Amino acid sequence: MAERYDCHYCKESLFGKKYVLHDENPYCVKCYESLYSNTCEECKKPIGCNSRDLSFKDRHWHDDCFHCFKCHRSLVDKPFSTKDEQLLCTECYSNEYSSKCFECKKTIMPGSRKMEHKGNSWHETCFTCQRCQQPIGTKSFIPKDNNNYCVPCYEKQFALQCVHCKKPITTGGVTYHDQPWHKDCFLCTGCKQQLSGQRFTSRDDFPYCLNCFCNLYAKKCAACTTPISGLGGSKYISFEERQWHNDCFNCKKCLVSLVGRGFLTERDDILCPDCGKDI
């Protein structure tokens, strides 16, 4: 006697009938479609065993239901996009939602490369240098007066030339005596350290950091022997070709400040009137 071969769900015999295996169990077509078939997003009917099940992001369609939401052309085996969960062919999507090229005003098709800058979009081949008209692509560029320039063209047409190295200044820079300098070129004449961003002074039109200027040219305090820069409004006392920092101009004996007061001298020392009575 032959062994029975029945539907796993309804138990009807499957001999001579079509069936489907699911988890190694046989099902008649009717039970399988009722239990396991996906529902078409478009027509809401089951997608049977004899139909192709097209899926996208856990959603399913019959072949005949898989079409553009606007023009209703079939999307089977064609590129497509989605908007608000609706399927759209690339043409309809582009016409409705794609960016327009700032240069040629035509649609930038989905999937094609586009360049973006300050809220505007370009086809890759339309994003060109204003001067040489070559596509800029992913290279660096500099915008000027609503136009874009590749770096070499910008340097040739607009960039200032550093007075020291004679090369273009593309970013930043320093102006000294109405002449442009690269930050890296504007150095102290003495120690060659960068002067950009720090206080400096000059002598005979040459720039110096404060340390070098003081060490080379500033007068020395008669009391502490360190340089008196006189820069930035700092005050000092001068008497008979000698100079003192304000804080150093004190009586030699009692150390009281003599700034704004009378004083006496004894050889190289300065004294307040009280300490000078015994001279």
CSV table of C-alpha atoms in Angstrom, one decimal:
chain,number,residue,atom,x,y,z
A,1,MET,CA,0.0,0.0,0.0
A,2,ALA,CA,1.5,3.4,-1.0
A,3,GLU,CA,2.5,5.9,1.7
A,4,ARG,CA,0.2,9.0,1.9
A,5,TYR,CA,1.5,12.3,0.9
A,6,ASP,CA,-0.8,15.0,2.3
A,7,CYS,CA,-0.8,18.8,2.6
A,8,HIS,CA,0.8,19.7,6.0
A,9,TYR,CA,-2.1,22.1,6.8
A,10,CYS,CA,-5.4,20.8,5.3
A,11,LYS,CA,-4.3,17.1,5.2
A,12,GLU,CA,-5.7,16.6,1.7
A,13,SER,CA,-3.8,14.3,-0.6
A,14,LEU,CA,-1.2,15.9,-2.8
A,15,PHE,CA,-0.9,13.0,-5.3
A,16,GLY,CA,-1.2,14.3,-8.8
A,17,LYS,CA,-1.4,17.9,-7.6
A,18,LYS,CA,1.0,20.9,-7.5
A,19,TYR,CA,2.4,21.6,-4.1
A,20,VAL,CA,5.0,23.8,-2.4
A,21,LEU,CA,7.6,22.9,0.2
A,22,HIS,CA,8.0,25.3,3.2
A,23,ASP,CA,10.3,24.4,6.0
A,24,GLU,CA,10.6,20.9,4.5
A,25,ASN,CA,6.8,20.4,4.8
A,26,PRO,CA,4.5,20.1,1.7
A,27,TYR,CA,1.5,22.4,1.2
A,28,CYS,CA,-1.1,22.5,-1.4
A,29,VAL,CA,-1.1,25.7,-3.5
A,30,LYS,CA,-4.3,27.0,-1.9
A,31,CYS,CA,-3.0,26.5,1.7
A,32,TYR,CA,0.5,27.9,0.9
A,33,GLU,CA,-0.9,31.1,-0.7
A,34,SER,CA,-3.3,31.5,2.2
A,35,LEU,CA,-0.6,31.0,4.9
A,36,TYR,CA,2.6,32.4,3.4
A,37,SER,CA,2.0,34.5,0.2
A,38,ASN,CA,2.9,38.1,0.4
A,39,THR,CA,0.2,40.7,-0.3
A,40,CYS,CA,0.8,43.1,-3.2
A,41,GLU,CA,1.2,46.7,-2.2
A,42,GLU,CA,-0.8,47.9,-5.2
A,43,CYS,CA,-3.8,45.6,-5.6
A,44,LYS,CA,-3.8,44.2,-2.0
A,45,LYS,CA,-4.2,40.6,-3.4
A,46,PRO,CA,-1.9,37.6,-2.5
A,47,ILE,CA,1.1,37.1,-4.8
A,48,GLY,CA,0.5,33.5,-5.8
A,49,CYS,CA,3.0,30.7,-6.6
A,50,ASN,CA,2.6,31.3,-10.3
A,51,SER,CA,3.5,35.0,-10.1
A,52,ARG,CA,6.8,36.7,-9.6
A,53,ASP,CA,7.1,38.4,-6.3
A,54,LEU,CA,9.0,41.7,-6.6
A,55,SER,CA,10.2,43.2,-3.3
A,56,PHE,CA,11.7,46.5,-2.2
A,57,LYS,CA,12.3,47.4,1.5
A,58,ASP,CA,10.0,44.6,2.8
A,59,ARG,CA,7.2,45.6,0.4
A,60,HIS,CA,5.9,43.3,-2.4
A,61,TRP,CA,4.3,43.7,-5.8
A,62,HIS,CA,3.0,41.5,-8.6
A,63,ASP,CA,4.8,42.0,-11.9
A,64,ASP,CA,1.9,43.9,-13.4
A,65,CYS,CA,1.5,46.1,-10.3
A,66,PHE,CA,5.1,47.2,-10.1
A,67,HIS,CA,4.8,50.5,-12.1
A,68,CYS,CA,5.5,54.3,-11.7
A,69,PHE,CA,3.0,56.1,-9.5
A,70,LYS,CA,2.7,59.0,-12.0
A,71,CYS,CA,3.1,57.7,-15.6
A,72,HIS,CA,2.2,54.1,-14.8
A,73,ARG,CA,4.9,52.7,-16.9
A,74,SER,CA,6.3,49.3,-15.7
A,75,LEU,CA,9.4,49.5,-13.5
A,76,VAL,CA,10.2,45.8,-13.9
A,77,ASP,CA,14.0,45.5,-14.4
A,78,LYS,CA,14.3,49.3,-14.7
A,79,PRO,CA,15.9,51.8,-12.3
A,80,PHE,CA,13.5,53.7,-10.1
A,81,SER,CA,13.3,56.0,-7.1
A,82,THR,CA,10.9,56.5,-4.3
A,83,LYS,CA,9.2,59.6,-2.7
A,84,ASP,CA,6.8,59.4,0.2
A,85,GLU,CA,6.8,55.5,-0.3
A,86,GLN,CA,5.6,55.9,-3.9
A,87,LEU,CA,7.5,54.3,-6.8
A,88,LEU,CA,8.6,56.7,-9.5
A,89,CYS,CA,10.5,56.1,-12.7
A,90,THR,CA,13.7,58.1,-13.0
A,91,GLU,CA,12.2,60.5,-15.5
A,92,CYS,CA,9.2,61.4,-13.3
A,93,TYR,CA,11.3,61.6,-10.2
A,94,SER,CA,13.7,64.0,-11.9
A,95,ASN,CA,11.0,66.2,-13.3
A,96,GLU,CA,9.3,66.5,-9.9
A,97,TYR,CA,12.1,66.4,-7.3
A,98,SER,CA,15.7,66.4,-8.7
A,99,SER,CA,17.9,69.4,-8.5
A,100,LYS,CA,18.3,71.7,-11.5
A,101,CYS,CA,21.8,72.5,-12.7
A,102,PHE,CA,22.7,76.1,-11.8
A,103,GLU,CA,24.6,76.5,-15.1
A,104,CYS,CA,22.5,74.8,-17.8
A,105,LYS,CA,19.2,74.7,-15.8
A,106,LYS,CA,18.6,71.1,-16.8
A,107,THR,CA,17.6,68.3,-14.4
A,108,ILE,CA,20.4,66.5,-12.6
A,109,MET,CA,19.3,62.9,-13.0
A,110,PRO,CA,19.3,60.6,-10.0
A,111,GLY,CA,22.5,58.5,-9.7
A,112,SER,CA,24.6,61.0,-11.7
A,113,ARG,CA,27.3,62.9,-10.0
A,114,LYS,CA,26.6,66.5,-9.0
A,115,MET,CA,28.6,69.3,-7.4
A,116,GLU,CA,27.1,71.4,-4.6
A,117,HIS,CA,28.2,74.8,-3.3
A,118,LYS,CA,26.3,77.3,-1.2
A,119,GLY,CA,22.9,75.7,-1.8
A,120,ASN,CA,23.3,75.4,-5.6
A,121,SER,CA,23.9,72.3,-7.7
A,122,TRP,CA,25.7,71.6,-10.9
A,123,HIS,CA,26.3,68.7,-13.3
A,124,GLU,CA,29.9,67.6,-12.9
A,125,THR,CA,30.7,68.8,-16.4
A,126,CYS,CA,29.0,72.2,-15.8
A,127,PHE,CA,30.9,73.1,-12.7
A,128,THR,CA,33.8,74.8,-14.4
A,129,CYS,CA,36.5,77.4,-13.8
A,130,GLN,CA,35.3,80.8,-15.0
A,131,ARG,CA,38.7,81.5,-16.5
A,132,CYS,CA,39.9,78.3,-18.1
A,133,GLN,CA,36.5,76.7,-18.5
A,134,GLN,CA,37.8,73.3,-17.4
A,135,PRO,CA,35.7,71.1,-15.0
A,136,ILE,CA,36.8,71.7,-11.4
A,137,GLY,CA,35.6,68.3,-10.2
A,138,THR,CA,36.9,67.5,-6.7
A,139,LYS,CA,39.8,69.9,-7.0
A,140,SER,CA,40.1,72.9,-4.7
A,141,PHE,CA,38.5,76.1,-6.0
A,142,ILE,CA,38.0,79.7,-4.9
A,143,PRO,CA,34.7,81.6,-5.3
A,144,LYS,CA,34.8,85.3,-6.3
A,145,ASP,CA,32.0,87.6,-7.5
A,146,ASN,CA,29.5,84.7,-8.0
A,147,ASN,CA,32.0,82.9,-10.1
A,148,ASN,CA,34.3,79.9,-9.3
A,149,TYR,CA,38.0,79.6,-10.2
A,150,CYS,CA,40.4,76.8,-10.0
A,151,VAL,CA,43.3,77.7,-7.7
A,152,PRO,CA,45.9,78.2,-10.5
A,153,CYS,CA,43.6,80.5,-12.4
A,154,TYR,CA,42.7,82.5,-9.3
A,155,GLU,CA,46.3,83.0,-8.4
A,156,LYS,CA,47.1,84.2,-11.9
A,157,GLN,CA,44.2,86.6,-12.1
A,158,PHE,CA,43.6,87.9,-8.6
A,159,ALA,CA,46.1,86.8,-5.9
A,160,LEU,CA,48.5,89.3,-4.4
A,161,GLN,CA,52.2,88.5,-4.6
A,162,CYS,CA,54.2,88.1,-1.4
A,163,VAL,CA,56.8,90.9,-1.3
A,164,HIS,CA,59.3,88.4,0.1
A,165,CYS,CA,59.0,85.2,-1.9
A,166,LYS,CA,57.1,86.6,-4.9
A,167,LYS,CA,54.6,83.8,-4.8
A,168,PRO,CA,50.7,84.3,-4.7
A,169,ILE,CA,49.0,84.7,-1.4
A,170,THR,CA,45.8,82.6,-1.6
A,171,THR,CA,44.7,82.6,2.1
A,172,GLY,CA,45.4,84.9,5.0
A,173,GLY,CA,48.5,87.0,4.7
A,174,VAL,CA,49.9,90.1,6.5
A,175,THR,CA,50.1,93.7,5.3
A,176,TYR,CA,53.2,95.6,6.5
A,177,HIS,CA,54.1,99.0,5.1
A,178,ASP,CA,51.3,98.6,2.6
A,179,GLN,CA,52.9,95.5,1.2
A,180,PRO,CA,51.5,91.9,1.3
A,181,TRP,CA,53.4,89.0,2.9
A,182,HIS,CA,52.7,85.4,3.6
A,183,LYS,CA,52.3,84.7,7.3
A,184,ASP,CA,55.2,82.2,6.9
A,185,CYS,CA,57.4,84.9,5.3
A,186,PHE,CA,56.8,87.7,7.7
A,187,LEU,CA,59.6,87.0,10.2
A,188,CYS,CA,61.6,88.9,12.8
A,189,THR,CA,64.8,90.3,11.2
A,190,GLY,CA,66.7,89.1,14.3
A,191,CYS,CA,65.5,85.6,15.4
A,192,LYS,CA,63.5,84.7,12.2
A,193,GLN,CA,60.4,83.7,14.2
A,194,GLN,CA,57.0,84.4,12.7
A,195,LEU,CA,55.6,87.8,13.7
A,196,SER,CA,52.0,87.2,12.7
A,197,GLY,CA,49.7,87.3,15.7
A,198,GLN,CA,52.2,88.9,18.1
A,199,ARG,CA,53.4,92.4,18.9
A,200,PHE,CA,56.3,93.7,16.9
A,201,THR,CA,58.1,96.9,16.1
A,202,SER,CA,60.5,98.1,13.4
A,203,ARG,CA,63.8,99.8,13.0
A,204,ASP,CA,65.0,101.2,9.6
A,205,ASP,CA,61.8,99.6,8.1
A,206,PHE,CA,62.9,96.1,9.3
A,207,PRO,CA,60.4,94.2,11.6
A,208,TYR,CA,61.6,92.9,14.9
A,209,CYS,CA,59.9,90.9,17.7
A,210,LEU,CA,60.0,92.8,21.0
A,211,ASN,CA,62.7,90.6,22.5
A,212,CYS,CA,65.1,91.1,19.6
A,213,PHE,CA,64.3,94.8,19.4
A,214,CYS,CA,64.9,95.3,23.1
A,215,ASN,CA,68.1,93.2,23.1
A,216,LEU,CA,69.5,95.0,20.1
A,217,TYR,CA,68.4,98.6,20.4
A,218,ALA,CA,66.6,99.4,23.6
A,219,LYS,CA,68.4,101.3,26.4
A,220,LYS,CA,69.2,99.5,29.6
A,221,CYS,CA,67.7,100.4,33.0
A,222,ALA,CA,70.4,101.9,35.3
A,223,ALA,CA,69.0,99.9,38.2
A,224,CYS,CA,68.1,96.4,36.9
A,225,THR,CA,70.1,96.5,33.6
A,226,THR,CA,67.3,94.9,31.6
A,227,PRO,CA,66.1,96.6,28.4
A,228,ILE,CA,63.5,99.4,28.5
A,229,SER,CA,61.3,98.9,25.5
A,230,GLY,CA,59.1,102.0,25.9
A,231,LEU,CA,56.5,100.2,23.8
A,232,GLY,CA,52.8,99.9,24.5
A,233,GLY,CA,52.8,103.0,26.6
A,234,SER,CA,55.2,101.7,29.2
A,235,LYS,CA,56.7,104.6,31.2
A,236,TYR,CA,60.3,105.2,32.1
A,237,ILE,CA,62.5,107.9,33.8
A,238,SER,CA,65.4,109.6,32.0
A,239,PHE,CA,68.1,111.7,33.7
A,240,GLU,CA,71.5,112.7,32.5
A,241,GLU,CA,71.7,110.1,29.8
A,242,ARG,CA,70.6,107.4,32.2
A,243,GLN,CA,67.2,105.6,32.1
A,244,TRP,CA,65.1,103.7,34.7
A,245,HIS,CA,62.0,101.6,34.6
A,246,ASN,CA,59.3,103.4,36.6
A,247,ASP,CA,59.3,100.5,39.1
A,248,CYS,CA,63.1,100.7,39.4
A,249,PHE,CA,63.4,104.5,40.1
A,250,ASN,CA,63.8,104.1,43.8
A,251,CYS,CA,65.9,105.6,46.6
A,252,LYS,CA,69.1,103.5,46.9
A,253,LYS,CA,68.9,103.4,50.7
A,254,CYS,CA,65.2,103.3,51.8
A,255,LEU,CA,63.8,102.0,48.4
A,256,VAL,CA,61.0,104.5,48.4
A,257,SER,CA,59.7,105.4,44.9
A,258,LEU,CA,61.1,108.6,43.5
A,259,VAL,CA,58.7,108.9,40.6
A,260,GLY,CA,57.2,112.4,40.6
A,261,ARG,CA,59.4,113.4,43.6
A,262,GLY,CA,62.6,115.4,44.1
A,263,PHE,CA,65.8,113.4,44.5
A,264,LEU,CA,69.5,113.7,44.9
A,265,THR,CA,72.4,111.9,43.3
A,266,GLU,CA,75.5,110.5,44.8
A,267,ARG,CA,77.8,109.1,42.1
A,268,ASP,CA,75.7,106.4,40.3
A,269,ASP,CA,73.0,106.3,43.1
A,270,ILE,CA,69.8,108.2,43.5
A,271,LEU,CA,68.5,109.2,46.9
A,272,CYS,CA,65.4,110.6,48.4
A,273,PRO,CA,65.8,114.0,50.1
A,274,ASP,CA,65.7,112.4,53.6
A,275,CYS,CA,68.4,109.9,52.9
A,276,GLY,CA,70.5,112.5,51.1
A,277,LYS,CA,70.7,114.9,54.1
A,278,ASP,CA,74.0,113.3,55.2
A,279,ILE,CA,75.7,113.7,51.9
